[in-house]
Every structure is written in structure tokens, then in C-alpha cells.
Short mmCIF file of N, CA and C in Angstrom, two decimals:
data_model
loop_
_atom_site.label_atom_id
_atom_site.label_comp_id
_atom_site.label_asym_id
_atom_site.label_seq_id
_atom_site.Cartn_x
_atom_site.Cartn_y
_atom_site.Cartn_z
N MET A 1 124.70 130.79 178.11
CA MET A 1 123.78 129.82 178.74
C MET A 1 123.12 130.75 180.07
N ASN A 2 121.69 129.78 180.14
CA ASN A 2 121.12 130.59 181.27
C ASN A 2 121.15 129.49 182.23
N ASP A 3 120.44 130.06 183.85
CA ASP A 3 120.58 128.95 185.06
C ASP A 3 119.79 127.65 184.50
N GLU A 4 118.21 127.93 183.94
CA GLU A 4 117.53 126.89 183.66
C GLU A 4 118.33 125.81 183.18
N LEU A 5 119.28 125.94 182.18
CA LEU A 5 119.79 124.80 181.12
C LEU A 5 120.88 124.17 182.13
N LYS A 6 121.55 124.96 182.69
CA LYS A 6 122.58 124.49 183.66
C LYS A 6 122.01 123.17 184.34
N LYS A 7 121.15 123.91 185.41
CA LYS A 7 120.49 123.15 185.91
C LYS A 7 119.79 122.05 185.36
N ARG A 8 119.35 121.85 184.13
CA ARG A 8 118.55 120.73 183.26
C ARG A 8 119.71 119.44 183.01
N ILE A 9 120.98 120.14 182.74
CA ILE A 9 122.00 118.80 182.30
C ILE A 9 122.42 118.70 183.71
N ILE A 10 122.37 119.31 184.66
CA ILE A 10 122.83 118.54 185.94
C ILE A 10 121.91 117.69 186.25
N GLU A 11 120.54 118.12 186.19
CA GLU A 11 119.44 116.76 186.59
C GLU A 11 119.61 115.64 185.46
N LEU A 12 120.22 115.98 184.36
CA LEU A 12 119.99 114.42 183.22
C LEU A 12 121.21 113.90 183.90
N GLU A 13 122.72 114.54 184.10
CA GLU A 13 123.67 113.73 184.75
C GLU A 13 123.16 112.82 185.98
N VAL A 14 122.55 113.54 186.90
CA VAL A 14 122.12 112.77 188.17
C VAL A 14 121.11 111.48 187.57
N GLU A 15 120.87 111.78 187.03
CA GLU A 15 119.60 110.98 186.37
C GLU A 15 120.32 109.73 186.35
N LEU A 16 121.55 109.53 185.45
CA LEU A 16 122.30 108.57 185.12
C LEU A 16 122.72 107.92 186.41
N HIS A 17 122.83 108.61 187.46
CA HIS A 17 123.40 107.97 188.61
C HIS A 17 122.31 106.86 189.39
N GLN A 18 120.95 107.00 188.81
CA GLN A 18 119.92 106.71 189.69
C GLN A 18 119.55 104.96 189.18
N GLN A 19 119.63 104.09 190.31
CA GLN A 19 119.64 102.60 190.23
C GLN A 19 118.34 102.16 188.81
N GLU A 20 117.36 103.21 189.29
CA GLU A 20 116.01 103.09 188.41
C GLU A 20 116.39 103.35 187.27
N VAL A 21 116.77 104.24 186.70
CA VAL A 21 117.01 104.74 185.52
C VAL A 21 118.17 103.94 184.90
N ARG A 22 119.14 103.18 185.67
CA ARG A 22 120.27 102.67 185.07
C ARG A 22 119.79 101.30 184.65
N ARG A 23 118.66 100.80 185.33
CA ARG A 23 118.21 99.31 184.99
C ARG A 23 116.92 99.83 184.03
N ASP A 24 116.59 100.80 183.65
CA ASP A 24 115.76 100.69 182.57
C ASP A 24 116.18 101.21 181.06
N LEU A 25 116.07 100.01 180.53
CA LEU A 25 116.80 100.18 178.63
C LEU A 25 116.11 101.32 178.30
N PRO A 26 114.96 101.49 177.96
CA PRO A 26 114.73 102.53 177.03
C PRO A 26 115.07 104.10 177.78
N SER A 27 115.26 104.46 178.96
CA SER A 27 115.49 105.29 179.35
C SER A 27 116.87 105.51 179.28
N LEU A 28 117.54 104.76 179.56
CA LEU A 28 119.34 104.76 178.74
C LEU A 28 119.15 104.91 177.60
N ASP A 29 118.84 104.48 176.78
CA ASP A 29 118.79 104.54 175.45
C ASP A 29 118.35 105.96 174.74
N SER A 30 117.49 106.52 175.08
CA SER A 30 117.34 107.75 175.23
C SER A 30 117.79 108.83 175.73
N LEU A 31 118.92 108.65 177.00
CA LEU A 31 120.12 109.71 177.37
C LEU A 31 121.30 109.67 176.81
N LEU A 32 121.48 108.47 176.44
CA LEU A 32 122.90 108.20 175.47
C LEU A 32 122.65 108.40 174.16
N ALA A 33 123.52 109.28 173.59
CA ALA A 33 123.35 109.72 171.81
C ALA A 33 123.64 108.59 171.15
N GLU A 34 123.74 108.56 169.92
CA GLU A 34 124.24 107.32 169.22
C GLU A 34 125.67 107.72 168.84
N GLY A 35 126.88 107.10 168.84
CA GLY A 35 128.35 107.61 168.72
C GLY A 35 128.25 107.88 170.22
N PHE A 36 127.65 107.63 171.54
CA PHE A 36 128.28 107.65 172.75
C PHE A 36 129.44 106.83 172.86
N LEU A 37 130.55 107.87 173.81
CA LEU A 37 131.93 106.88 174.41
C LEU A 37 131.85 107.44 175.26
N GLU A 38 132.37 106.36 176.11
CA GLU A 38 132.90 106.29 177.80
C GLU A 38 134.21 105.84 177.92
N ILE A 39 135.04 106.61 178.39
CA ILE A 39 136.32 106.07 178.79
C ILE A 39 136.51 105.91 179.94
N GLY A 40 136.73 104.57 180.82
CA GLY A 40 136.58 104.08 182.24
C GLY A 40 137.74 104.51 182.49
N ALA A 41 138.02 104.52 183.79
CA ALA A 41 138.78 104.69 184.94
C ALA A 41 139.94 103.93 184.63
N SER A 42 139.39 102.68 184.02
CA SER A 42 140.74 101.76 183.59
C SER A 42 141.61 101.92 182.21
N GLY A 43 141.06 102.89 181.44
CA GLY A 43 141.33 103.25 180.01
C GLY A 43 140.62 102.59 179.12
N LYS A 44 139.79 101.81 179.45
CA LYS A 44 139.00 100.98 178.58
C LYS A 44 137.86 101.85 178.03
N PHE A 45 137.67 101.76 176.88
CA PHE A 45 136.47 102.29 176.07
C PHE A 45 135.21 101.52 176.12
N TYR A 46 133.99 102.19 175.91
CA TYR A 46 132.72 101.44 176.14
C TYR A 46 131.80 102.47 175.30
N THR A 47 131.30 101.21 174.56
CA THR A 47 130.44 102.18 173.30
C THR A 47 128.78 102.40 174.07
N LYS A 48 128.10 102.82 173.08
CA LYS A 48 126.76 103.20 173.67
C LYS A 48 125.93 101.45 173.73
N LYS A 49 126.38 100.31 172.96
CA LYS A 49 125.84 99.21 173.06
C LYS A 49 126.65 98.54 174.15
N ASP A 50 127.86 98.98 174.30
CA ASP A 50 128.33 98.27 175.90
C ASP A 50 127.42 98.60 176.86
N ILE A 51 127.15 99.64 177.26
CA ILE A 51 126.55 100.25 178.16
C ILE A 51 124.67 99.65 178.23
N LEU A 52 124.39 99.87 177.23
CA LEU A 52 122.81 98.92 177.12
C LEU A 52 122.71 97.84 177.55
N SER A 53 124.10 96.98 177.14
CA SER A 53 123.88 95.38 177.36
C SER A 53 124.29 95.32 178.98
N ARG A 54 125.29 95.98 179.53
CA ARG A 54 125.79 95.53 180.76
C ARG A 54 125.22 96.54 181.61
N LEU A 55 124.98 97.95 181.91
CA LEU A 55 124.48 98.86 182.86
C LEU A 55 123.05 98.21 183.59
N PRO A 56 121.92 97.79 182.70
CA PRO A 56 120.67 97.67 183.29
C PRO A 56 120.43 96.28 183.96
N SER A 57 121.55 95.18 184.27
CA SER A 57 121.82 93.97 184.83
C SER A 57 122.45 94.31 186.23
N GLU A 58 123.74 95.44 186.03
CA GLU A 58 124.39 95.63 187.14
C GLU A 58 123.63 96.15 188.40
N VAL A 59 123.78 96.02 189.66
CA VAL A 59 123.33 96.64 191.19
C VAL A 59 124.99 97.54 191.53
N GLY A 60 124.33 98.61 191.25
CA GLY A 60 125.32 99.51 191.67
C GLY A 60 125.20 100.40 192.94
N PRO A 61 126.63 100.82 193.21
CA PRO A 61 126.25 101.73 194.49
C PRO A 61 125.64 102.88 194.55
N GLU A 62 125.19 103.61 195.85
CA GLU A 62 124.93 104.80 195.57
C GLU A 62 125.94 105.94 195.56
N ILE A 63 125.43 106.81 194.39
CA ILE A 63 126.66 107.86 193.88
C ILE A 63 126.44 109.22 194.64
N LYS A 64 127.04 109.61 195.15
CA LYS A 64 126.95 110.94 195.90
C LYS A 64 127.77 111.96 194.84
N SER A 65 127.18 112.91 194.06
CA SER A 65 127.72 113.68 193.32
C SER A 65 127.92 115.25 193.82
N TYR A 66 128.53 116.12 193.39
CA TYR A 66 128.97 117.58 194.05
C TYR A 66 130.04 118.34 193.04
N ASP A 67 130.29 119.32 193.54
CA ASP A 67 130.94 120.32 192.46
C ASP A 67 131.05 120.61 191.35
N PHE A 68 129.79 120.48 190.54
CA PHE A 68 129.47 120.79 189.48
C PHE A 68 129.80 121.94 189.17
N GLU A 69 130.07 121.88 187.26
CA GLU A 69 130.54 123.00 186.83
C GLU A 69 130.22 122.77 185.30
N VAL A 70 129.19 123.60 184.84
CA VAL A 70 128.80 123.50 183.42
C VAL A 70 129.10 124.47 182.59
N ARG A 71 129.97 123.92 181.42
CA ARG A 71 130.46 124.75 180.56
C ARG A 71 129.52 125.01 179.18
N GLU A 72 129.10 125.73 178.46
CA GLU A 72 128.93 125.61 176.70
C GLU A 72 130.13 125.63 176.19
N ILE A 73 130.29 124.77 175.51
CA ILE A 73 131.14 124.70 174.32
C ILE A 73 131.21 125.33 173.25
N GLN A 74 129.70 125.23 172.84
CA GLN A 74 129.07 126.42 171.77
C GLN A 74 127.81 125.75 171.90
N VAL A 75 127.01 126.41 170.60
CA VAL A 75 125.68 126.29 171.22
C VAL A 75 125.00 124.54 170.80
N GLY A 76 124.18 124.02 171.45
CA GLY A 76 124.25 122.98 171.95
C GLY A 76 124.73 121.67 171.97
N VAL A 77 126.05 122.46 172.48
CA VAL A 77 126.98 121.55 172.90
C VAL A 77 127.40 121.64 174.34
N ILE A 78 127.26 120.91 175.74
CA ILE A 78 127.49 121.36 177.10
C ILE A 78 128.46 120.47 177.62
N GLN A 79 129.31 121.06 178.58
CA GLN A 79 130.09 119.94 179.08
C GLN A 79 129.95 120.13 180.44
N ILE A 80 129.88 119.15 180.91
CA ILE A 80 129.91 119.18 182.61
C ILE A 80 130.83 118.24 183.57
N LEU A 81 131.08 119.33 184.50
CA LEU A 81 132.71 118.63 185.08
C LEU A 81 131.85 118.52 186.70
N TYR A 82 132.60 117.70 187.34
CA TYR A 82 132.16 117.11 188.59
C TYR A 82 132.73 116.15 189.19
N LYS A 83 132.56 115.84 190.81
CA LYS A 83 133.36 114.74 191.27
C LYS A 83 131.97 113.83 192.05
N THR A 84 132.13 112.73 192.10
CA THR A 84 131.33 111.78 193.00
C THR A 84 132.25 111.22 193.87
N ASP A 85 131.58 110.74 195.19
CA ASP A 85 132.16 109.88 196.15
C ASP A 85 131.48 108.67 196.14
N THR A 86 131.92 107.26 196.12
CA THR A 86 131.06 105.92 196.18
C THR A 86 131.69 105.29 196.96
N PHE A 87 131.37 105.06 198.00
CA PHE A 87 131.92 104.31 199.33
C PHE A 87 133.36 104.78 199.63
N GLY A 88 133.60 106.15 199.36
CA GLY A 88 134.89 106.70 199.92
C GLY A 88 135.98 107.11 198.53
N LYS A 89 135.38 106.09 197.50
CA LYS A 89 135.98 106.30 196.43
C LYS A 89 135.77 107.74 195.53
N LYS A 90 136.56 108.59 195.21
CA LYS A 90 136.45 109.85 194.60
C LYS A 90 136.89 109.55 193.40
N VAL A 91 135.63 110.49 192.54
CA VAL A 91 136.31 110.07 190.77
C VAL A 91 135.82 111.57 190.61
N PHE A 92 137.02 112.06 189.59
CA PHE A 92 136.53 113.30 188.78
C PHE A 92 135.91 112.99 187.38
N ARG A 93 134.75 113.51 187.26
CA ARG A 93 134.09 113.40 185.86
C ARG A 93 133.74 114.18 185.19
N ASN A 94 133.83 113.81 183.93
CA ASN A 94 133.58 115.03 182.69
C ASN A 94 132.68 114.29 181.43
N SER A 95 131.50 114.83 180.82
CA SER A 95 130.63 114.51 180.20
C SER A 95 130.42 115.51 179.34
N ILE A 96 129.90 115.41 178.36
CA ILE A 96 129.76 116.36 177.06
C ILE A 96 128.32 115.79 176.63
N TRP A 97 127.13 116.93 176.49
CA TRP A 97 125.76 116.52 176.14
C TRP A 97 125.60 117.22 175.32
N ILE A 98 124.95 116.66 174.20
CA ILE A 98 124.77 117.81 172.83
C ILE A 98 122.98 117.48 172.81
N SER A 99 122.76 118.54 171.89
CA SER A 99 120.96 118.57 171.85
C SER A 99 120.93 118.07 170.40
N GLU A 100 120.21 117.32 170.71
CA GLU A 100 119.65 116.13 169.32
C GLU A 100 117.99 116.13 169.18
N LYS A 101 117.51 116.53 168.02
CA LYS A 101 116.29 115.83 168.14
C LYS A 101 115.21 116.63 168.71
N GLY A 102 115.75 117.86 169.62
CA GLY A 102 114.92 118.74 170.50
C GLY A 102 115.14 118.14 171.94
N ARG A 103 115.89 117.43 172.20
CA ARG A 103 116.46 116.71 173.55
C ARG A 103 117.93 116.61 173.66
N TRP A 104 118.49 116.94 174.96
CA TRP A 104 119.89 116.74 175.50
C TRP A 104 120.14 114.74 175.31
N GLU A 105 121.48 114.72 175.12
CA GLU A 105 121.89 113.35 174.96
C GLU A 105 123.14 113.26 175.22
N MET A 106 123.48 112.52 176.17
CA MET A 106 125.09 112.53 176.24
C MET A 106 126.09 111.83 175.56
N ILE A 107 126.82 112.25 174.65
CA ILE A 107 127.77 112.01 173.75
C ILE A 107 129.28 111.40 174.56
N PHE A 108 129.38 111.93 175.33
CA PHE A 108 130.74 111.56 175.70
C PHE A 108 131.03 111.37 177.31
N HIS A 109 131.41 110.54 178.17
CA HIS A 109 131.86 110.50 179.13
C HIS A 109 132.99 109.88 179.69
N GLN A 110 133.89 110.18 181.12
CA GLN A 110 134.62 109.76 181.19
C GLN A 110 134.86 110.26 182.71
N GLY A 111 135.86 109.00 183.17
CA GLY A 111 135.75 109.21 185.12
C GLY A 111 137.17 108.93 185.20
N THR A 112 137.73 109.93 186.17
CA THR A 112 139.42 109.67 186.51
C THR A 112 139.53 109.54 188.19
N GLU A 113 140.01 108.60 188.64
CA GLU A 113 140.11 108.67 190.40
C GLU A 113 140.90 109.49 190.44
N LEU A 114 140.34 110.08 191.74
CA LEU A 114 141.08 111.36 192.15
C LEU A 114 142.24 110.65 193.22
N ALA A 115 143.61 111.14 193.30
CA ALA A 115 144.61 110.77 194.13
C ALA A 115 144.51 111.09 195.65
#
């Protein structure tokens, strides 16, 4: 995997932290794959439908992300691991992106609070 692709995956991940993207249904829809699944810190599962119905109406905090690691699992499947800090709450995050129809879409995300 080349550095340009790593940079692109990080950019896409960080896009999902931006309020203007989180509030824009077409943007969210295009970034999340059909079959998307999130496992929240509570252990609750969220589908793409759940995210699309909830996220645009939420007013979320600023998310600072850092310590990115991008790994190619196989051609067309990339995992990104990183940490976030939101008002002192630190979370380890893991997402999987797949190449679909010539573009990258997130198929899985999980966040776990750091002790």
C-alpha cells in the first residue's frame, strides 16, 4: 500500500469527525457502506440505518484524532487504528474501509474507551 492511499484513508476517517459531514445525509450515506456496523463503547450495535437516522441531528463535540496506523488487510480492504480525545475522554478506534464501485466506504467501526 502506498503513502497516498494511507493518506486518503486517514482523510476519509477524519471527514467523519467533521460536523458539516456528520450533518449531511448524502455525505454520510456515501461514506458508509451497505452492511455498515458500529459497535459502540456501550457494546450496542449500530447499523448504517441507525447512523443515518441519528447522526445528522446530533450536535457533537470537536474530535481530536492522532496516532494513526493504516494496514492493508487485503487488496480493497484497509484497517485504520487510531486514538481520539474529546474533552479529555480518550478512545481507541478501529475502522475497516472497503473499495466499492471505485470509491472507499467504511464497513465497520468500533471505539473503546482507554483506561
